[in-house]
Coordinates of C-alpha atoms in Angstrom, one line a residue:
M5 CA -19.7 73.8 -107.6
A6 CA -17.9 70.6 -106.8
R7 CA -21.2 68.7 -106.4
N8 CA -22.4 69.7 -109.7
K9 CA -18.8 68.8 -111.4
Y10 CA -19.2 65.1 -109.6
P11 CA -22.8 64.3 -109.4
E12 CA -22.3 60.7 -109.0
E13 CA -19.6 61.3 -106.0
T14 CA -22.4 63.4 -104.4
T15 CA -25.2 60.7 -105.2
N16 CA -23.1 58.0 -103.5
Q17 CA -22.5 60.5 -100.5
I18 CA -26.3 61.4 -100.1
L19 CA -27.0 57.4 -100.3
T20 CA -24.3 56.5 -97.8
V21 CA -25.4 59.1 -95.3
A22 CA -29.2 58.0 -95.7
L23 CA -28.6 54.5 -95.4
N24 CA -26.5 54.9 -92.1
L25 CA -29.6 57.0 -90.8
F26 CA -32.2 54.8 -91.8
I27 CA -30.4 51.8 -90.2
Q28 CA -29.6 53.9 -86.8
K29 CA -32.9 56.1 -86.7
G30 CA -35.3 54.2 -88.8
Y31 CA -36.9 55.5 -91.9
E32 CA -39.9 57.2 -90.4
Q33 CA -37.9 59.1 -87.8
T34 CA -35.1 60.3 -90.5
S35 CA -35.8 63.8 -92.0
I36 CA -34.4 65.2 -94.8
Q37 CA -32.5 67.8 -92.5
D38 CA -31.2 64.9 -90.7
I39 CA -29.4 63.9 -94.1
I40 CA -28.5 67.3 -94.8
N41 CA -26.8 67.4 -91.2
G42 CA -24.8 64.5 -91.9
L43 CA -23.5 65.8 -95.5
G44 CA -21.0 68.0 -94.3
G45 CA -22.1 71.3 -96.2
L46 CA -24.5 70.2 -98.6
T47 CA -27.5 72.2 -99.1
K48 CA -31.1 71.1 -99.4
G49 CA -31.1 72.4 -102.8
A50 CA -28.4 70.0 -103.7
I51 CA -30.2 67.0 -102.3
Y52 CA -33.4 68.0 -104.2
H53 CA -31.2 68.2 -107.0
H54 CA -30.6 64.6 -107.2
F55 CA -33.6 63.1 -105.3
K56 CA -37.2 64.5 -105.4
S57 CA -38.1 63.1 -102.0
K58 CA -37.1 61.0 -99.0
E59 CA -39.0 58.1 -100.6
E60 CA -37.0 58.5 -103.8
I61 CA -33.8 58.5 -101.6
M62 CA -35.0 55.4 -100.0
Q63 CA -35.8 53.5 -103.3
A64 CA -32.0 54.5 -104.5
V65 CA -30.5 53.3 -101.1
I66 CA -32.4 49.9 -101.8
D67 CA -31.6 49.6 -105.3
H68 CA -27.7 50.4 -104.5
L69 CA -28.0 47.7 -101.7
F70 CA -29.1 45.0 -103.9
K71 CA -27.1 46.0 -106.8
G72 CA -24.0 44.3 -105.8
V73 CA -25.9 41.1 -104.4
D74 CA -27.6 40.6 -107.6
G75 CA -24.0 41.0 -109.5
M76 CA -22.6 38.4 -107.4
L77 CA -25.5 36.0 -107.5
S78 CA -25.3 36.3 -111.4
S79 CA -21.8 35.7 -111.7
V80 CA -22.1 32.6 -109.5
R81 CA -25.1 31.1 -111.3
D82 CA -23.3 31.5 -114.7
D83 CA -20.1 29.8 -113.6
K84 CA -19.7 26.7 -115.8
E85 CA -17.0 25.7 -113.8
L86 CA -19.2 24.6 -110.6
N87 CA -21.7 22.3 -110.1
G88 CA -25.0 23.0 -108.2
L89 CA -23.7 22.7 -104.6
E90 CA -20.4 24.3 -105.2
K91 CA -22.3 27.3 -106.5
L92 CA -24.5 27.7 -103.3
R93 CA -21.4 27.2 -101.0
K94 CA -19.5 29.8 -102.8
I95 CA -22.7 32.3 -102.4
S96 CA -22.7 31.4 -98.9
R97 CA -19.0 32.2 -98.5
V98 CA -19.0 35.3 -100.6
S99 CA -21.9 36.7 -98.7
L100 CA -20.5 35.9 -95.2
S101 CA -17.2 37.6 -96.3
N102 CA -18.5 40.8 -97.6
P103 CA -17.2 43.5 -95.6
A104 CA -20.8 45.1 -95.7
Q105 CA -21.7 42.4 -93.5
N106 CA -19.2 43.6 -90.8
E107 CA -21.0 46.9 -91.3
M108 CA -24.5 45.9 -91.0
A109 CA -23.4 43.9 -87.8
S110 CA -21.7 46.9 -86.3
A111 CA -24.5 49.1 -86.8
A112 CA -26.7 46.5 -85.1
P113 CA -30.0 47.7 -86.9
N114 CA -33.2 46.4 -85.5
L115 CA -35.0 45.8 -88.9
L116 CA -38.2 45.1 -86.9
R117 CA -38.3 49.0 -86.3
N118 CA -37.3 49.5 -89.8
P119 CA -40.1 48.1 -91.7
K120 CA -39.3 49.6 -95.1
L121 CA -35.7 47.9 -95.2
L122 CA -37.3 44.6 -93.9
A123 CA -40.1 44.8 -96.6
A124 CA -37.5 45.7 -99.4
Q125 CA -35.2 42.7 -98.4
I126 CA -38.3 40.3 -98.3
E127 CA -39.5 41.6 -101.5
H128 CA -36.3 41.1 -103.2
L129 CA -35.8 37.7 -101.8
I130 CA -39.1 36.5 -103.0
E131 CA -39.4 38.4 -106.6
K132 CA -35.7 37.9 -107.6
A133 CA -33.2 36.2 -105.5
I134 CA -34.9 33.0 -105.1
P135 CA -36.3 32.5 -108.8
V136 CA -33.7 34.0 -110.8
Y137 CA -30.6 32.7 -109.0
I138 CA -31.2 30.2 -106.3
Q139 CA -33.9 27.8 -107.6
P140 CA -32.0 27.5 -111.2
I141 CA -28.7 26.7 -109.2
I142 CA -30.6 24.0 -107.0
E143 CA -32.3 22.7 -110.2
Q144 CA -28.7 22.4 -111.9
G145 CA -27.5 20.6 -108.6
M146 CA -30.4 18.2 -109.1
R147 CA -29.2 17.6 -112.7
D148 CA -25.5 17.0 -112.0
G149 CA -26.3 15.1 -108.7
S150 CA -24.9 17.5 -106.2
I151 CA -28.3 18.2 -104.7
Q152 CA -30.7 15.6 -103.8
T153 CA -34.4 17.0 -103.7
D154 CA -37.7 16.8 -105.2
Y155 CA -38.6 20.3 -104.2
P156 CA -36.3 23.1 -105.6
R157 CA -38.7 25.8 -105.3
E158 CA -39.3 25.1 -101.8
L159 CA -35.7 24.4 -100.9
S160 CA -34.9 27.8 -102.4
E161 CA -37.4 29.5 -100.3
V162 CA -36.3 27.8 -96.9
L163 CA -32.6 28.4 -97.8
L164 CA -32.8 32.2 -98.2
I165 CA -35.8 33.1 -96.0
L166 CA -34.2 31.2 -93.1
T167 CA -30.8 32.5 -93.8
N168 CA -31.8 36.1 -94.2
L169 CA -34.4 36.5 -91.6
W170 CA -34.3 33.7 -89.1
L171 CA -30.6 33.5 -88.8
N172 CA -30.4 37.3 -89.1
P173 CA -29.6 39.1 -85.6
A174 CA -31.0 42.4 -87.0
V175 CA -34.3 40.7 -87.4
I176 CA -34.5 38.1 -84.4
Q177 CA -32.0 39.3 -81.6
A178 CA -30.3 36.3 -79.5
S179 CA -27.0 35.8 -77.8
P180 CA -24.4 34.7 -80.1
E181 CA -24.6 31.0 -78.5
M182 CA -28.2 30.9 -79.2
M183 CA -27.6 32.1 -83.0
L184 CA -24.9 29.6 -83.4
R185 CA -27.2 26.8 -82.2
K186 CA -29.8 28.0 -84.8
V187 CA -27.0 27.8 -87.6
K188 CA -26.1 24.3 -86.4
F189 CA -29.8 23.2 -86.2
F190 CA -30.3 24.8 -89.6
D191 CA -27.3 22.9 -90.9
E192 CA -29.3 19.7 -89.8
I193 CA -32.4 20.8 -91.5
L194 CA -30.7 21.2 -94.8
K195 CA -28.7 18.0 -94.8
G196 CA -32.1 16.0 -94.3
L197 CA -33.5 18.1 -97.2
G198 CA -30.4 17.0 -99.4
L199 CA -28.2 20.1 -99.1
D200 CA -24.9 19.6 -97.3
L201 CA -24.0 23.5 -97.4
F202 CA -22.1 24.5 -94.4
D203 CA -18.6 24.0 -93.4
D204 CA -16.7 24.9 -90.6
E205 CA -15.1 28.1 -91.9
M206 CA -18.8 29.5 -92.7
L207 CA -19.7 28.6 -89.1
Q208 CA -16.8 30.2 -87.7
R209 CA -17.9 33.4 -89.8
Y210 CA -21.3 33.2 -88.6
E211 CA -20.1 33.4 -84.9
E212 CA -17.8 36.2 -85.9
L213 CA -20.7 38.3 -87.1
F214 CA -23.0 37.1 -84.3
R215 CA -20.6 38.2 -81.6
L216 CA -19.8 41.4 -83.7
S217 CA -23.7 42.3 -83.5
A218 CA -24.2 41.5 -79.9
R219 CA -20.9 43.5 -78.8
E220 CA -22.6 46.6 -80.4
V221 CA -26.1 46.2 -79.0
N222 CA -24.2 45.7 -75.5
D223 CA -22.3 48.9 -76.2
D224 CA -25.6 50.9 -76.9
N225 CA -27.2 49.7 -73.8

């Protein structure tokens, strides 16, 4: 009866369990029964009351993941107190300090083995994050003089694609030392493209996340 009285709570519970399973096992290897087993008493009927299929659960998981990201990007983009470069730095700091980053790093998901999650992330970058949030911020930076570039779209793509894929140990695994070298190299690339983005605090946070991810991988082995 409780699940009918609190449908939003039940939905969130299903999405949390499903996300953890999709990360750990992969979408294809996760069954509806696996999700049921992780819900502590909910029946298959309760799940189908909220979602018609595993595919629908997956889409809801993706929507839930990106809802918070979009809200943060939107609020920073529309902040009239910051110039373009300050907005990009704030986005980087907020993204790196998000507790969900620790959770993802600790789960050590291999997104190459979770193609649906990886494809959803790439789709969100290309179709929404870059054109709706990051490119307008870089174009503002060009106008206010805080960012020097003649290629706002291309710089936006390089920034987000390399940050979210090339520098993501869930996609390309490497030692913490190698990942930190990549971040420092990326910092040099961005400076050459007219974008002085990273500071010592961000580099330290990257190192923390890389070591957390590597520790989880070693524990699993």
